[in-house]
Tab-separated table of C-alpha atoms in Angstrom:
chain	number	residue	atom	x	y	z
C	1494	UNK	CA	-9.872	17.726	11.022
C	1495	UNK	CA	-7.099	15.307	11.149
C	1496	UNK	CA	-5.386	14.244	14.504
C	1497	UNK	CA	-1.370	14.390	13.200
C	1498	UNK	CA	1.560	12.876	14.284
C	1499	UNK	CA	5.311	12.290	14.780
C	1500	UNK	CA	6.461	8.746	14.452
C	1501	UNK	CA	9.489	8.497	16.688
C	1502	UNK	CA	10.917	4.901	16.124
C	1503	UNK	CA	10.390	4.553	12.278
C	1504	UNK	CA	14.717	4.839	12.330
C	1505	UNK	CA	13.874	1.307	13.428
C	1506	UNK	CA	13.738	-1.296	10.712
C	1507	UNK	CA	11.149	-3.739	12.186
C	1508	UNK	CA	9.402	-0.949	13.092
C	1509	UNK	CA	9.215	0.730	10.016
C	1510	UNK	CA	7.939	-2.762	8.650
C	1511	UNK	CA	5.078	-2.873	10.462
C	1512	UNK	CA	4.462	0.877	10.051
C	1513	UNK	CA	4.435	0.066	6.133
C	1514	UNK	CA	2.260	-2.559	6.801
C	1515	UNK	CA	-0.364	-0.462	8.336
C	1516	UNK	CA	0.437	2.186	5.513
C	1517	UNK	CA	-0.190	0.001	3.083
C	1518	UNK	CA	-3.451	-1.776	4.009
C	1519	UNK	CA	-5.389	1.529	4.670
C	1520	UNK	CA	-4.118	3.512	1.311
C	1521	UNK	CA	-5.136	3.657	-2.192
C	1522	UNK	CA	-1.451	4.536	-3.302
C	1523	UNK	CA	1.859	6.051	-1.954
C	1524	UNK	CA	4.305	8.297	-4.371
C	1525	UNK	CA	7.836	8.131	-4.104
C	1526	UNK	CA	10.475	11.112	-5.198
C	1527	UNK	CA	13.293	10.259	-7.912
C	1528	UNK	CA	16.124	12.958	-6.840
C	1529	UNK	CA	18.702	14.126	-9.528
C	1530	UNK	CA	20.999	17.063	-9.714
C	1531	UNK	CA	21.385	17.406	-12.989
C	1532	UNK	CA	19.508	16.011	-16.018
C	1533	UNK	CA	22.058	13.768	-17.052
C	1534	UNK	CA	22.823	12.400	-14.069
C	1535	UNK	CA	22.753	8.259	-13.825
C	1536	UNK	CA	20.628	6.555	-11.013
C	1537	UNK	CA	22.213	4.120	-8.503
C	1538	UNK	CA	21.558	0.696	-9.145
C	1539	UNK	CA	19.099	0.154	-6.225
C	1540	UNK	CA	17.267	3.164	-7.543
C	1541	UNK	CA	16.830	1.323	-10.690
C	1542	UNK	CA	15.896	-1.932	-9.351
C	1543	UNK	CA	13.027	-0.366	-7.444
C	1544	UNK	CA	11.980	1.495	-10.342
C	1545	UNK	CA	11.864	-1.664	-12.749
C	1546	UNK	CA	10.330	-3.668	-9.710
C	1547	UNK	CA	7.257	-0.923	-9.257
C	1548	UNK	CA	6.991	-0.457	-13.024
C	1549	UNK	CA	3.619	-1.930	-13.641
C	1550	UNK	CA	1.969	-0.285	-10.776
C	1551	UNK	CA	2.892	3.185	-11.783
C	1552	UNK	CA	-0.549	5.138	-12.189
C	1553	UNK	CA	0.680	8.704	-12.382
C	1554	UNK	CA	3.887	10.703	-13.030
C	1555	UNK	CA	5.109	13.975	-13.373
C	1556	UNK	CA	8.379	16.574	-12.380
C	1557	UNK	CA	7.671	18.528	-9.548
C	1558	UNK	CA	9.042	21.750	-7.317
C	1559	UNK	CA	6.875	20.518	-4.223
C	1560	UNK	CA	5.516	17.138	-3.086
C	1561	UNK	CA	4.490	16.098	0.347
C	1562	UNK	CA	6.507	18.155	3.583
C	1563	UNK	CA	8.841	19.455	0.765
C	1564	UNK	CA	9.294	22.618	-1.383
C	1565	UNK	CA	11.996	22.933	-3.274
C	1566	UNK	CA	13.920	25.985	-3.138
C	1567	UNK	CA	17.103	25.360	-4.630
C	1568	UNK	CA	18.418	27.655	-7.167
C	1569	UNK	CA	20.321	25.319	-9.275
C	1570	UNK	CA	16.855	23.530	-10.202
C	1571	UNK	CA	17.490	19.367	-9.560
C	1572	UNK	CA	15.643	17.406	-11.646
C	1573	UNK	CA	12.422	16.304	-9.131
C	1574	UNK	CA	9.747	13.681	-10.563
C	1575	UNK	CA	7.203	12.182	-8.308
C	1576	UNK	CA	6.018	8.767	-9.348
C	1577	UNK	CA	2.643	7.346	-7.958
C	1578	UNK	CA	1.967	3.790	-7.193
C	1579	UNK	CA	-0.893	1.258	-6.920
C	1580	UNK	CA	-1.011	0.227	-3.114
C	1581	UNK	CA	-0.951	-3.452	-2.776
C	1582	UNK	CA	0.286	-6.423	-1.036
C	1583	UNK	CA	2.663	-6.565	-4.029
C	1584	UNK	CA	4.280	-3.163	-3.850
C	1585	UNK	CA	4.361	-3.727	0.005
C	1586	UNK	CA	6.562	-6.832	-0.532
C	1587	UNK	CA	8.849	-4.976	-2.607
C	1588	UNK	CA	9.542	-2.246	-0.403
C	1589	UNK	CA	9.435	-3.694	2.987
C	1590	UNK	CA	13.071	-4.884	2.920
C	1591	UNK	CA	14.904	-2.180	2.355
C	1592	UNK	CA	15.460	-0.919	5.903
C	1593	UNK	CA	14.149	2.176	7.795
C	1594	UNK	CA	12.343	4.806	6.981
C	1595	UNK	CA	15.344	7.232	6.500
C	1596	UNK	CA	17.137	4.720	4.083
C	1597	UNK	CA	14.829	5.768	1.753
C	1598	UNK	CA	16.948	8.517	0.608
C	1599	UNK	CA	18.981	9.887	-2.308
C	1600	UNK	CA	21.188	8.501	-4.094
C	1601	UNK	CA	20.751	5.206	-3.023
C	1602	UNK	CA	16.952	5.030	-3.170
C	1603	UNK	CA	14.037	6.961	-4.045
C	1604	UNK	CA	13.065	9.549	-1.572
C	1605	UNK	CA	10.597	11.215	0.980
C	1606	UNK	CA	8.049	8.364	0.911
C	1607	UNK	CA	4.526	9.346	1.216
C	1608	UNK	CA	0.763	7.413	1.321
C	1609	UNK	CA	-2.595	8.737	0.230
C	1610	UNK	CA	-6.224	8.345	0.875
C	1611	UNK	CA	-8.447	9.784	-1.708
C	1612	UNK	CA	-5.536	11.697	-3.371
C	1613	UNK	CA	-4.818	13.526	0.196
C	1614	UNK	CA	-1.091	12.390	1.844
C	1615	UNK	CA	-2.171	10.877	5.127
C	1616	UNK	CA	1.471	10.301	5.614
C	1617	UNK	CA	4.303	12.341	4.830
C	1618	UNK	CA	8.021	11.960	5.179
C	1619	UNK	CA	11.311	14.049	4.317
C	1620	UNK	CA	14.079	11.592	4.972
C	1621	UNK	CA	17.017	13.627	4.583
C	1622	UNK	CA	15.429	15.728	7.274
C	1623	UNK	CA	14.429	13.059	9.495
C	1624	UNK	CA	10.776	14.623	9.440
C	1625	UNK	CA	7.498	12.413	9.251
C	1626	UNK	CA	3.706	13.189	9.789
C	1627	UNK	CA	0.563	11.134	10.391
C	1628	UNK	CA	-2.746	11.907	10.036
C	1629	UNK	CA	-5.822	10.577	11.256
C	1630	UNK	CA	-9.527	10.938	12.419
C	1631	UNK	CA	-12.491	8.431	13.725
C	1632	UNK	CA	-13.993	8.677	10.250
C	1633	UNK	CA	-13.347	7.431	6.728
C	1634	UNK	CA	-11.310	3.963	7.391
C	1635	UNK	CA	-8.501	5.309	9.301
C	1636	UNK	CA	-6.813	2.971	11.538
C	1637	UNK	CA	-6.680	3.480	15.446
C	1638	UNK	CA	-3.690	5.156	17.451
C	1639	UNK	CA	-4.250	2.438	19.810
C	1640	UNK	CA	-3.887	-0.484	17.416
C	1641	UNK	CA	-0.607	1.148	15.581
C	1642	UNK	CA	0.942	1.436	19.530
C	1643	UNK	CA	0.158	-1.733	20.073
C	1644	UNK	CA	2.351	-3.036	18.042
C	1645	UNK	CA	5.583	-0.845	19.168
C	1646	UNK	CA	4.710	2.213	16.449
C	1647	UNK	CA	5.757	5.195	18.583
C	1648	UNK	CA	3.694	8.577	18.018
C	1649	UNK	CA	4.072	12.076	19.406
C	1650	UNK	CA	0.593	14.190	19.292
C	1651	UNK	CA	1.553	17.370	17.100
C	1652	UNK	CA	-1.922	18.762	17.143
C	1653	UNK	CA	-4.823	18.982	14.681
C	1654	UNK	CA	-5.076	20.161	11.518
C	1655	UNK	CA	-8.008	20.552	8.603
C	1656	UNK	CA	-8.158	18.427	5.547
C	1657	UNK	CA	-6.641	21.679	3.702
C	1658	UNK	CA	-3.107	21.234	5.690
C	1659	UNK	CA	-2.868	18.359	3.937
C	1660	UNK	CA	-0.738	17.622	0.464
C	1661	UNK	CA	-3.378	16.864	-2.349
C	1662	UNK	CA	-1.932	15.044	-5.083
C	1663	UNK	CA	-5.055	14.115	-8.114
C	1664	UNK	CA	-3.065	11.505	-9.603
C	1665	UNK	CA	-3.118	9.440	-6.398
C	1666	UNK	CA	-7.008	8.841	-7.221
C	1667	UNK	CA	-7.733	5.350	-8.250
C	1668	UNK	CA	-9.356	5.215	-11.358
C	1669	UNK	CA	-12.976	3.242	-11.199
C	1670	UNK	CA	-13.282	0.101	-13.038
C	1671	UNK	CA	-16.220	-0.391	-15.314
C	1672	UNK	CA	-17.672	-2.535	-13.084
C	1673	UNK	CA	-17.707	-1.009	-9.597
C	1674	UNK	CA	-18.654	2.360	-7.994
C	1675	UNK	CA	-15.794	3.012	-5.983
C	1676	UNK	CA	-12.185	2.127	-5.745
C	1677	UNK	CA	-10.872	-0.484	-3.343
C	1678	UNK	CA	-8.157	-0.992	-0.872
C	1679	UNK	CA	-5.877	-3.565	-0.671
C	1680	UNK	CA	-7.107	-4.869	2.826
C	1681	UNK	CA	-10.922	-3.318	3.644
C	1682	UNK	CA	-12.866	-5.773	5.674
C	1683	UNK	CA	-15.976	-4.583	5.265
C	1684	UNK	CA	-16.140	-5.369	1.432
C	1685	UNK	CA	-14.298	-9.035	2.518
C	1686	UNK	CA	-17.812	-11.735	1.837
C	1687	UNK	CA	-15.322	-14.925	2.084
C	1688	UNK	CA	-12.188	-14.483	2.458
C	1689	UNK	CA	-8.213	-12.848	1.883
C	1690	UNK	CA	-5.652	-14.956	1.841
C	1691	UNK	CA	-1.854	-13.320	1.778
C	1692	UNK	CA	0.862	-16.163	0.199
C	1693	UNK	CA	4.499	-14.899	1.199
C	1694	UNK	CA	7.666	-16.757	1.665
C	1695	UNK	CA	9.933	-14.392	2.815
C	1696	UNK	CA	11.335	-14.421	6.501
C	1697	UNK	CA	10.104	-12.073	8.356
C	1698	UNK	CA	6.351	-11.566	7.288
C	1699	UNK	CA	5.286	-13.831	9.665
C	1700	UNK	CA	5.027	-11.103	12.216
C	1701	UNK	CA	3.872	-8.527	9.640
C	1702	UNK	CA	0.743	-10.652	9.090
C	1703	UNK	CA	-0.070	-11.053	12.741
C	1704	UNK	CA	-0.038	-7.170	12.867
C	1705	UNK	CA	-2.415	-6.612	10.297
C	1706	UNK	CA	-4.254	-9.727	11.343
C	1707	UNK	CA	-4.276	-7.684	14.577
C	1708	UNK	CA	-5.477	-4.602	13.001
C	1709	UNK	CA	-8.475	-6.108	10.868
C	1710	UNK	CA	-9.583	-8.001	13.635
C	1711	UNK	CA	-10.009	-4.915	15.975
C	1712	UNK	CA	-11.468	-2.776	13.591
C	1713	UNK	CA	-14.028	-4.726	12.235
C	1714	UNK	CA	-14.497	-8.436	14.165
C	1715	UNK	CA	-12.832	-10.683	12.063
C	1716	UNK	CA	-11.763	-14.303	13.018
C	1717	UNK	CA	-7.968	-14.390	11.696
C	1718	UNK	CA	-5.817	-17.783	10.749
C	1719	UNK	CA	-2.357	-17.889	10.358
C	1720	UNK	CA	-0.674	-21.301	9.100
C	1721	UNK	CA	2.443	-22.595	7.061
C	1722	UNK	CA	2.456	-25.096	4.489
C	1723	UNK	CA	4.821	-27.753	3.606
C	1724	UNK	CA	6.806	-25.649	1.163
C	1725	UNK	CA	7.010	-23.013	3.981
C	1726	UNK	CA	4.718	-20.499	2.762
C	1727	UNK	CA	2.488	-18.601	5.180
C	1728	UNK	CA	-0.745	-17.963	4.887
C	1729	UNK	CA	-2.988	-15.199	6.604
C	1730	UNK	CA	-6.848	-16.079	6.086
C	1731	UNK	CA	-9.260	-13.120	7.393
C	1732	UNK	CA	-13.066	-14.019	7.819
C	1733	UNK	CA	-15.783	-11.512	8.646
C	1734	UNK	CA	-17.593	-11.955	11.276
C	1735	UNK	CA	-21.212	-12.298	10.356
């Protein structure tokens, strides 16, 4: 069983960045919906720019009539392409500066971002309807609700649901490498042997790093250190506590 929540304050840009930091850290992959009213419609330059930056992280793409939180019922049959990407710090940096969650909408950006663990969408959104749902449970490495609330994310409980309720995307499952038995998420503190260093030179990433540090430290017992070098690059170090 999952506990489901509505994220109340994702109309705020800074809260959306914090929410994305958590979602990217705990997810295998994410998807975006590329929408066209007709086949020959041209994407806006903002959409093309996102497409170009994310191109090398694609792990699946398909035309759909249904995607997380939405089922297409229109008679005019718009073109809906669901593209799934690997969750990584690189993809987080690409997405985190767009704005609030509701800015991810047609026609200026891809819409309805969703995040997946083991193929199931544990966060789904419908931008034009201002809807979203977060699904978490105590086991399987999901973040704690108390940790999310401690960094300002406001959550409204919506009840309990079975896993069968969650949207399943077979393309969201990361392929296994030959040298491992299972895929690794971008930050899995239990698998860290020495340390992770995250380098960034964007304004505002220091706060995002702090939030990740808090979540990782509280979850698995880790020492953290944030430092700024002479070239204004911020470094976050997370070391597993022995």
